Coordinates of C-alpha atoms and ligand atoms in Angstrom, one line a residue:
E1 CA -12.0 18.6 -33.2
K2 CA -11.4 15.3 -34.8
G3 CA -8.4 16.7 -36.5
G4 CA -9.6 15.9 -40.0
F5 CA -10.4 12.3 -39.2
D6 CA -14.0 10.9 -39.6
H7 CA -14.0 9.5 -36.1
Y8 CA -12.3 10.0 -32.8
M9 CA -11.3 6.4 -32.8
L10 CA -9.3 6.8 -36.1
K11 CA -7.7 10.0 -34.8
E12 CA -6.7 8.2 -31.6
I13 CA -5.3 5.2 -33.5
Y14 CA -3.2 7.7 -35.5
E15 CA -2.0 9.5 -32.4
Q16 CA -0.2 6.4 -31.2
P17 CA 3.3 7.2 -32.4
R18 CA 3.0 10.5 -30.4
S19 CA 1.2 9.1 -27.4
I20 CA 3.7 6.3 -26.9
R21 CA 6.5 8.8 -27.2
D22 CA 4.8 11.1 -24.6
C23 CA 4.5 8.2 -22.3
M24 CA 8.2 7.4 -22.4
R25 CA 9.3 11.0 -22.3
G26 CA 11.7 11.8 -19.4
R27 CA 11.5 8.2 -18.2
I28 CA 14.2 6.4 -20.2
N29 CA 17.9 7.0 -20.6
A30 CA 18.8 4.5 -23.3
A31 CA 22.4 5.5 -23.5
E32 CA 23.0 4.6 -19.8
G33 CA 20.5 1.8 -19.7
K34 CA 18.4 3.5 -16.9
I35 CA 14.7 4.0 -16.2
A36 CA 13.3 6.7 -14.0
L37 CA 9.7 6.5 -12.8
G38 CA 9.3 9.4 -10.5
G39 CA 5.8 8.3 -9.4
I40 CA 7.1 5.1 -7.8
K41 CA 10.6 5.9 -6.9
E42 CA 10.0 5.9 -3.2
Y43 CA 9.1 2.2 -3.6
A44 CA 12.3 1.2 -5.3
N45 CA 13.3 -0.9 -2.2
K46 CA 9.9 -2.5 -1.9
L47 CA 10.2 -3.6 -5.5
K48 CA 13.7 -5.0 -4.9
N49 CA 12.2 -7.6 -2.5
V50 CA 8.7 -8.0 -3.9
E51 CA 7.5 -11.6 -4.0
R52 CA 4.5 -11.2 -6.1
V53 CA 2.7 -8.7 -8.3
V54 CA -1.1 -8.8 -8.7
I55 CA -2.6 -6.8 -11.5
V56 CA -6.3 -5.8 -11.4
A57 CA -8.2 -4.2 -14.2
C58 CA -11.2 -4.6 -16.5
G59 CA -11.7 -4.9 -20.3
T60 CA -8.9 -3.6 -22.5
S61 CA -6.9 -2.5 -19.4
W62 CA -7.0 -6.2 -18.3
H63 CA -5.5 -7.1 -21.6
A64 CA -2.7 -4.6 -21.1
G65 CA -2.2 -6.4 -17.7
L66 CA -1.7 -9.7 -19.4
A67 CA 0.9 -8.1 -21.6
G68 CA 2.5 -6.8 -18.4
E69 CA 2.5 -10.2 -16.8
Y70 CA 4.7 -11.5 -19.7
L71 CA 7.1 -8.5 -19.4
I72 CA 7.4 -8.5 -15.6
E73 CA 7.9 -12.3 -15.3
E74 CA 10.3 -12.3 -18.2
Y75 CA 12.5 -9.4 -17.2
A76 CA 12.1 -8.9 -13.4
R77 CA 11.5 -12.6 -12.6
V78 CA 8.6 -11.9 -10.2
P79 CA 5.5 -14.0 -10.3
V80 CA 2.5 -12.1 -11.6
E81 CA -1.2 -12.7 -11.4
V82 CA -3.7 -10.8 -13.6
E83 CA -7.2 -10.6 -12.2
Y84 CA -10.5 -9.3 -13.4
A85 CA -11.2 -6.6 -10.8
S86 CA -14.8 -7.8 -10.6
E87 CA -13.8 -11.3 -9.7
F88 CA -11.0 -10.3 -7.4
R89 CA -13.3 -8.1 -5.2
Y90 CA -15.8 -10.8 -4.4
R91 CA -13.4 -13.7 -3.7
N92 CA -11.9 -12.9 -0.4
P93 CA -8.5 -12.7 -2.2
I94 CA -5.3 -13.8 -0.5
I95 CA -3.3 -10.6 -0.4
N96 CA -0.8 -9.3 2.2
E97 CA 1.6 -6.5 2.9
R98 CA 4.4 -8.1 0.9
D99 CA 2.3 -7.8 -2.3
V100 CA 2.4 -5.1 -4.9
V101 CA -1.0 -4.6 -6.6
I102 CA -1.1 -2.7 -9.9
A103 CA -4.5 -1.3 -10.9
I104 CA -4.8 -0.3 -14.5
S105 CA -7.6 2.0 -15.7
Q106 CA -7.8 4.5 -18.5
S107 CA -10.6 6.5 -16.9
G108 CA -9.5 6.0 -13.3
E109 CA -13.2 5.7 -12.5
T110 CA -14.1 2.0 -13.1
A111 CA -16.2 0.9 -10.1
D112 CA -14.9 -2.7 -9.9
T113 CA -11.2 -1.7 -10.2
M114 CA -11.8 0.9 -7.5
A115 CA -13.4 -1.7 -5.2
A116 CA -10.5 -4.2 -5.8
I117 CA -8.0 -1.5 -4.8
E118 CA -9.9 -0.8 -1.5
I119 CA -9.8 -4.5 -0.6
A120 CA -6.1 -4.9 -1.4
K121 CA -5.4 -1.7 0.5
D122 CA -7.2 -3.0 3.6
K123 CA -5.1 -6.1 3.5
G124 CA -2.0 -4.1 3.6
A125 CA -0.7 -4.3 0.0
T126 CA 1.1 -1.5 -1.8
I127 CA -1.1 -0.2 -4.6
F128 CA 0.2 1.4 -7.8
G129 CA -2.0 2.9 -10.4
I130 CA -1.6 3.1 -14.1
C131 CA -4.1 5.7 -15.2
N132 CA -4.7 8.1 -18.0
V133 CA -7.0 10.7 -16.6
V134 CA -5.0 12.9 -14.3
G135 CA -6.6 13.4 -10.9
A136 CA -9.4 10.8 -11.4
S137 CA -10.6 8.7 -8.4
I138 CA -8.2 5.7 -8.8
P139 CA -5.0 7.8 -8.8
R140 CA -6.3 9.5 -5.7
V141 CA -6.7 6.2 -3.7
T142 CA -3.5 4.4 -4.8
H143 CA -0.2 4.8 -2.9
A144 CA 1.7 5.7 -6.0
G145 CA 1.5 5.5 -9.7
V146 CA 2.6 6.2 -13.2
Y147 CA 0.4 8.2 -15.6
T148 CA 0.1 7.0 -19.2
H149 CA -0.1 10.6 -20.6
A150 CA -1.9 9.4 -23.8
G151 CA -4.1 12.5 -23.8
P152 CA -7.9 12.4 -23.7
E153 CA -9.4 9.3 -25.2
I154 CA -12.9 10.0 -26.5
G155 CA -13.7 6.9 -28.6
V156 CA -15.4 4.3 -26.3
A157 CA -13.1 1.7 -27.8
S158 CA -9.8 2.0 -26.1
T159 CA -6.8 2.3 -28.5
K160 CA -4.1 4.8 -27.6
A161 CA -4.7 4.2 -23.9
F162 CA -4.0 0.5 -24.4
T163 CA -0.6 1.1 -26.1
A164 CA 0.3 3.7 -23.4
Q165 CA -0.6 1.2 -20.6
V166 CA 1.6 -1.4 -22.2
T167 CA 4.4 1.1 -22.6
V168 CA 4.1 2.0 -18.8
L169 CA 4.1 -1.7 -18.0
T170 CA 7.2 -2.2 -20.1
L171 CA 8.9 0.6 -18.2
M172 CA 7.8 -0.9 -14.9
A173 CA 9.0 -4.3 -15.8
F174 CA 12.4 -2.9 -16.7
Y175 CA 12.3 -0.7 -13.6
I176 CA 11.6 -3.7 -11.3
A177 CA 14.4 -5.6 -13.1
Q178 CA 16.7 -2.7 -12.5
Q179 CA 16.0 -2.8 -8.8
R180 CA 16.4 -6.6 -8.6
G181 CA 19.4 -6.8 -10.9
T182 CA 17.7 -9.3 -13.2
L183 CA 18.8 -7.5 -16.4
T184 CA 22.3 -6.5 -17.2
T185 CA 22.9 -2.8 -18.1
S186 CA 23.9 -3.8 -21.6
K187 CA 20.7 -5.8 -22.2
L188 CA 18.7 -2.9 -20.7
T189 CA 20.5 -0.5 -23.0
S190 CA 19.6 -2.5 -26.0
L191 CA 16.0 -3.0 -25.0
L192 CA 15.6 0.7 -24.2
T193 CA 17.2 1.7 -27.5
E194 CA 14.7 -0.5 -29.3
L195 CA 11.8 0.9 -27.2
N196 CA 12.9 4.3 -28.4
S197 CA 12.3 3.2 -32.0
I198 CA 8.8 1.9 -31.3
P199 CA 6.9 5.1 -32.1
E200 CA 8.6 5.2 -35.6
K201 CA 7.7 1.5 -36.1
V202 CA 4.1 2.2 -35.1
Q203 CA 4.1 4.9 -37.8
T204 CA 5.2 2.4 -40.4
V205 CA 2.4 0.0 -39.3
L206 CA -0.2 2.9 -39.8
A207 CA 1.1 3.2 -43.4
N208 CA -0.6 -0.2 -44.1
N209 CA -4.0 1.5 -43.6
E210 CA -5.2 1.1 -47.2
L211 CA -4.3 -2.6 -47.3
I212 CA -6.1 -3.2 -44.0
K213 CA -9.1 -1.4 -45.4
D214 CA -9.1 -3.7 -48.4
I215 CA -8.9 -6.8 -46.1
A216 CA -11.8 -5.3 -44.0
A217 CA -13.9 -5.1 -47.1
K218 CA -13.4 -8.9 -47.8
V219 CA -14.4 -10.1 -44.3
K220 CA -16.9 -7.4 -43.2
D221 CA -19.9 -9.7 -43.7
S222 CA -18.6 -12.5 -41.5
R223 CA -20.7 -13.5 -38.5
N224 CA -17.8 -14.7 -36.4
C225 CA -14.1 -14.2 -36.2
L226 CA -11.3 -15.9 -34.2
F227 CA -8.1 -14.2 -33.1
L228 CA -5.1 -16.5 -32.2
G229 CA -1.7 -15.8 -30.8
R230 CA 0.9 -17.3 -28.5
G231 CA 3.1 -15.8 -25.8
S232 CA 2.9 -12.0 -25.9
G233 CA 0.7 -12.5 -29.0
F234 CA -2.1 -13.9 -26.8
P235 CA -3.1 -10.6 -25.2
V236 CA -3.0 -9.1 -28.6
A237 CA -5.4 -11.7 -29.9
L238 CA -7.8 -11.0 -27.0
E239 CA -7.6 -7.3 -27.6
G240 CA -8.2 -7.7 -31.3
A241 CA -11.3 -9.8 -30.6
L242 CA -12.7 -7.3 -28.0
K243 CA -12.2 -4.4 -30.4
L244 CA -14.0 -6.2 -33.2
K245 CA -16.9 -7.2 -31.1
E246 CA -17.5 -3.9 -29.4
I247 CA -17.6 -1.7 -32.4
S248 CA -18.7 -4.0 -35.3
Y249 CA -21.0 -6.3 -33.3
I250 CA -19.4 -9.3 -35.0
H251 CA -19.0 -12.2 -32.6
A252 CA -15.2 -12.6 -32.0
E253 CA -13.1 -14.7 -29.7
G254 CA -9.5 -14.5 -28.8
Y255 CA -7.6 -17.7 -27.8
P256 CA -4.1 -18.9 -27.2
A257 CA -3.4 -20.5 -30.6
A258 CA -2.6 -23.9 -29.0
E259 CA -6.0 -24.0 -27.3
M260 CA -7.7 -24.1 -30.7
K261 CA -7.6 -27.9 -30.8
H262 CA -9.4 -28.1 -27.4
G263 CA -12.6 -26.7 -28.8
P264 CA -12.7 -23.7 -31.1
I265 CA -11.3 -25.7 -34.1
A266 CA -14.8 -27.2 -34.4
L267 CA -16.0 -23.7 -35.6
I268 CA -13.7 -23.5 -38.5
D269 CA -15.2 -23.6 -42.0
K270 CA -14.9 -21.5 -45.2
E271 CA -16.9 -18.7 -43.6
M272 CA -14.7 -18.2 -40.6
P273 CA -11.9 -15.6 -40.7
V274 CA -9.1 -16.4 -38.3
V275 CA -6.6 -13.7 -37.5
F276 CA -3.2 -15.0 -36.5
I277 CA -0.4 -13.2 -34.7
A278 CA 2.4 -14.9 -36.7
T279 CA 5.4 -12.8 -36.3
K280 CA 9.0 -14.1 -36.1
N281 CA 9.5 -14.8 -32.5
S282 CA 9.9 -17.8 -30.2
S283 CA 6.6 -19.4 -31.1
Y284 CA 6.8 -18.8 -34.9
E285 CA 7.0 -22.4 -36.0
K286 CA 4.2 -23.5 -33.6
V287 CA 2.0 -20.7 -35.0
I288 CA 2.7 -21.9 -38.5
S289 CA 1.4 -25.4 -37.6
N290 CA -1.7 -23.8 -36.2
I291 CA -2.2 -21.8 -39.5
Q292 CA -1.9 -25.1 -41.4
E293 CA -4.6 -26.6 -39.2
V294 CA -7.0 -23.8 -40.0
K295 CA -6.2 -23.8 -43.7
A296 CA -6.8 -27.6 -43.9
R297 CA -10.4 -26.7 -42.7
K298 CA -10.8 -23.9 -45.3
G299 CA -10.7 -21.1 -42.8
I300 CA -9.9 -17.6 -44.1
V301 CA -6.6 -16.6 -42.6
I302 CA -5.4 -13.1 -42.0
A303 CA -1.9 -13.1 -40.6
I304 CA 0.1 -10.4 -38.9
V305 CA 3.7 -11.1 -39.9
T306 CA 7.2 -9.7 -39.6
K307 CA 8.2 -7.6 -42.5
G308 CA 9.9 -9.7 -45.2
D309 CA 8.2 -13.0 -44.2
T310 CA 7.7 -15.3 -47.1
E311 CA 6.8 -18.5 -45.4
V312 CA 3.4 -17.5 -43.9
E313 CA 2.5 -15.4 -46.9
K314 CA 2.4 -18.6 -49.1
M315 CA -0.1 -20.2 -46.8
V316 CA -2.6 -17.5 -45.9
D317 CA -5.3 -15.4 -47.6
Y318 CA -4.1 -12.0 -46.4
C319 CA -0.9 -10.7 -44.8
I320 CA -0.2 -7.5 -42.8
E321 CA 3.4 -6.8 -42.2
I322 CA 4.8 -5.2 -39.1
P323 CA 8.5 -4.2 -38.5
D324 CA 10.8 -6.7 -36.9
A325 CA 11.0 -6.2 -33.1
D326 CA 12.0 -8.0 -29.9
E327 CA 9.1 -10.1 -28.6
A328 CA 8.8 -7.7 -25.7
F329 CA 7.4 -5.1 -28.0
L330 CA 5.1 -7.2 -30.0
P331 CA 1.9 -6.0 -28.3
L332 CA 2.8 -2.4 -29.1
L333 CA 3.1 -3.1 -32.8
A334 CA 0.7 -6.0 -33.5
T335 CA -2.3 -4.4 -31.9
I336 CA -2.3 -1.5 -34.3
P337 CA -3.4 -3.3 -37.5
L338 CA -6.1 -5.0 -35.5
Q339 CA -7.5 -1.7 -34.3
L340 CA -7.6 -0.5 -37.9
L341 CA -9.2 -3.7 -39.1
S342 CA -12.0 -3.4 -36.5
Y343 CA -12.4 0.2 -37.3
H344 CA -12.8 -0.3 -41.1
I345 CA -15.1 -3.3 -40.6
A346 CA -17.3 -1.3 -38.2
V347 CA -17.5 1.7 -40.6
M348 CA -18.4 -0.5 -43.5
R349 CA -21.2 -2.1 -41.5
G350 CA -22.6 1.4 -40.7
C351 CA -21.8 1.1 -37.0
N352 CA -21.4 4.1 -34.6
V353 CA -17.7 3.4 -33.9
D354 CA -17.1 6.2 -31.4
Q355 CA -20.2 5.3 -29.4
P356 CA -21.1 1.7 -29.8
R357 CA -24.5 0.6 -28.5
N358 CA -24.8 -0.4 -24.8
L359 CA -21.4 0.8 -23.9
A360 CA -20.1 3.8 -21.9
K361 CA -16.7 5.3 -21.8
S362 CA -16.3 4.8 -18.1
V363 CA -18.1 2.1 -16.2
T364 CA -18.8 3.7 -12.8
V365 CA -21.4 1.2 -11.7
E366 CA -20.8 -2.5 -11.3
Ligands
LIG1 O1 -11.3 3.1 -17.8 P1 -10.9 1.7 -17.7 O2 -9.6 1.4 -18.4 O3 -10.9 1.2 -16.3 O4 -12.0 0.8 -18.5 C1 -12.0 -0.6 -18.5 C2 -12.9 -1.1 -19.6 O5 -14.2 -0.6 -19.3 C3 -12.5 -0.6 -21.0 O6 -11.2 -1.0 -21.3 C4 -13.4 -1.2 -22.0 O7 -13.2 -2.6 -22.1 C5 -13.2 -0.6 -23.4 N1 -14.5 -0.2 -24.0 C6 -12.5 -1.4 -24.4 O8 -12.3 -0.8 -25.6

């Protein structure tokens, strides 16, 4: 049932070209620059005038939410707040009927996310769900929603559900932009055409598996690891760190790269691997300076770079290339090598990757 793979996690990582494709199916018309999201179409008018979007989620789904914040603010020009459901629910949150709340949950059963929805609903907000498990508790209590259609995710570490959540959030950002007129049809056409090519690009990232395994062998005995990125690379860094810690038990932290000098830089020495999201986008030059700061302190740098990059390659210990893409799609591509890196490190350390200690697939108690 693992389809020839050693673990569900690896199978699910490799399913991503297909799961991302399934998630987009029937929802985009690239030629005409149009998005159709049947689940929320009755709310098109609401979205046209929405003043604020609040995203609630836990764990990896919360990271997808952060990627969504970047997309919705950038394209639909609506302010977004991303909240840990567990914090939101106990804070007497300021929410009203003009707000749209998006709850993200793979399982659709997470207790804190469920409670956050009930509170926001009581305060009159419109609640959308982004869930993977059809008919689960969360999709039943939301007003409307969009399923991720990633298929069953068995590995406790979320992989294909994350990229599907980000895909839905990308579609939602474009959909809200479409209602509000913040994206021209020609820009939307080009973004959708590029989104259509993402599954193939994910496939080319997967082809780096052997290289990633070799890098994993070099850093598998580390006690700590830092993940740094800027802009849409920041949620990728957080997700990379969570994946590594939950399945390999190596202590890992994700930070916005610029925050390094406000504390974490003190940790850097020759034993510390630092993974950078260093692709060619708006923050490229700034990330390069951050890499120099780490190399000056003898840190071991692993960089995720845009294919054909030569500048970063000269400075770092290990490079993993991903295809060139608009910054909007960075999380969909840059997360893949980090999933594989964590996977191989965990296997080499003899960990139970599909069922890490102390963790459950759905967290139905708070
Ligand atoms: O089912 P959910 O998306 O609501 O679950 C949220 C988190 O429990 C989940 O993402 C968790 O962080 C994963 N183990 C991460 O890989």
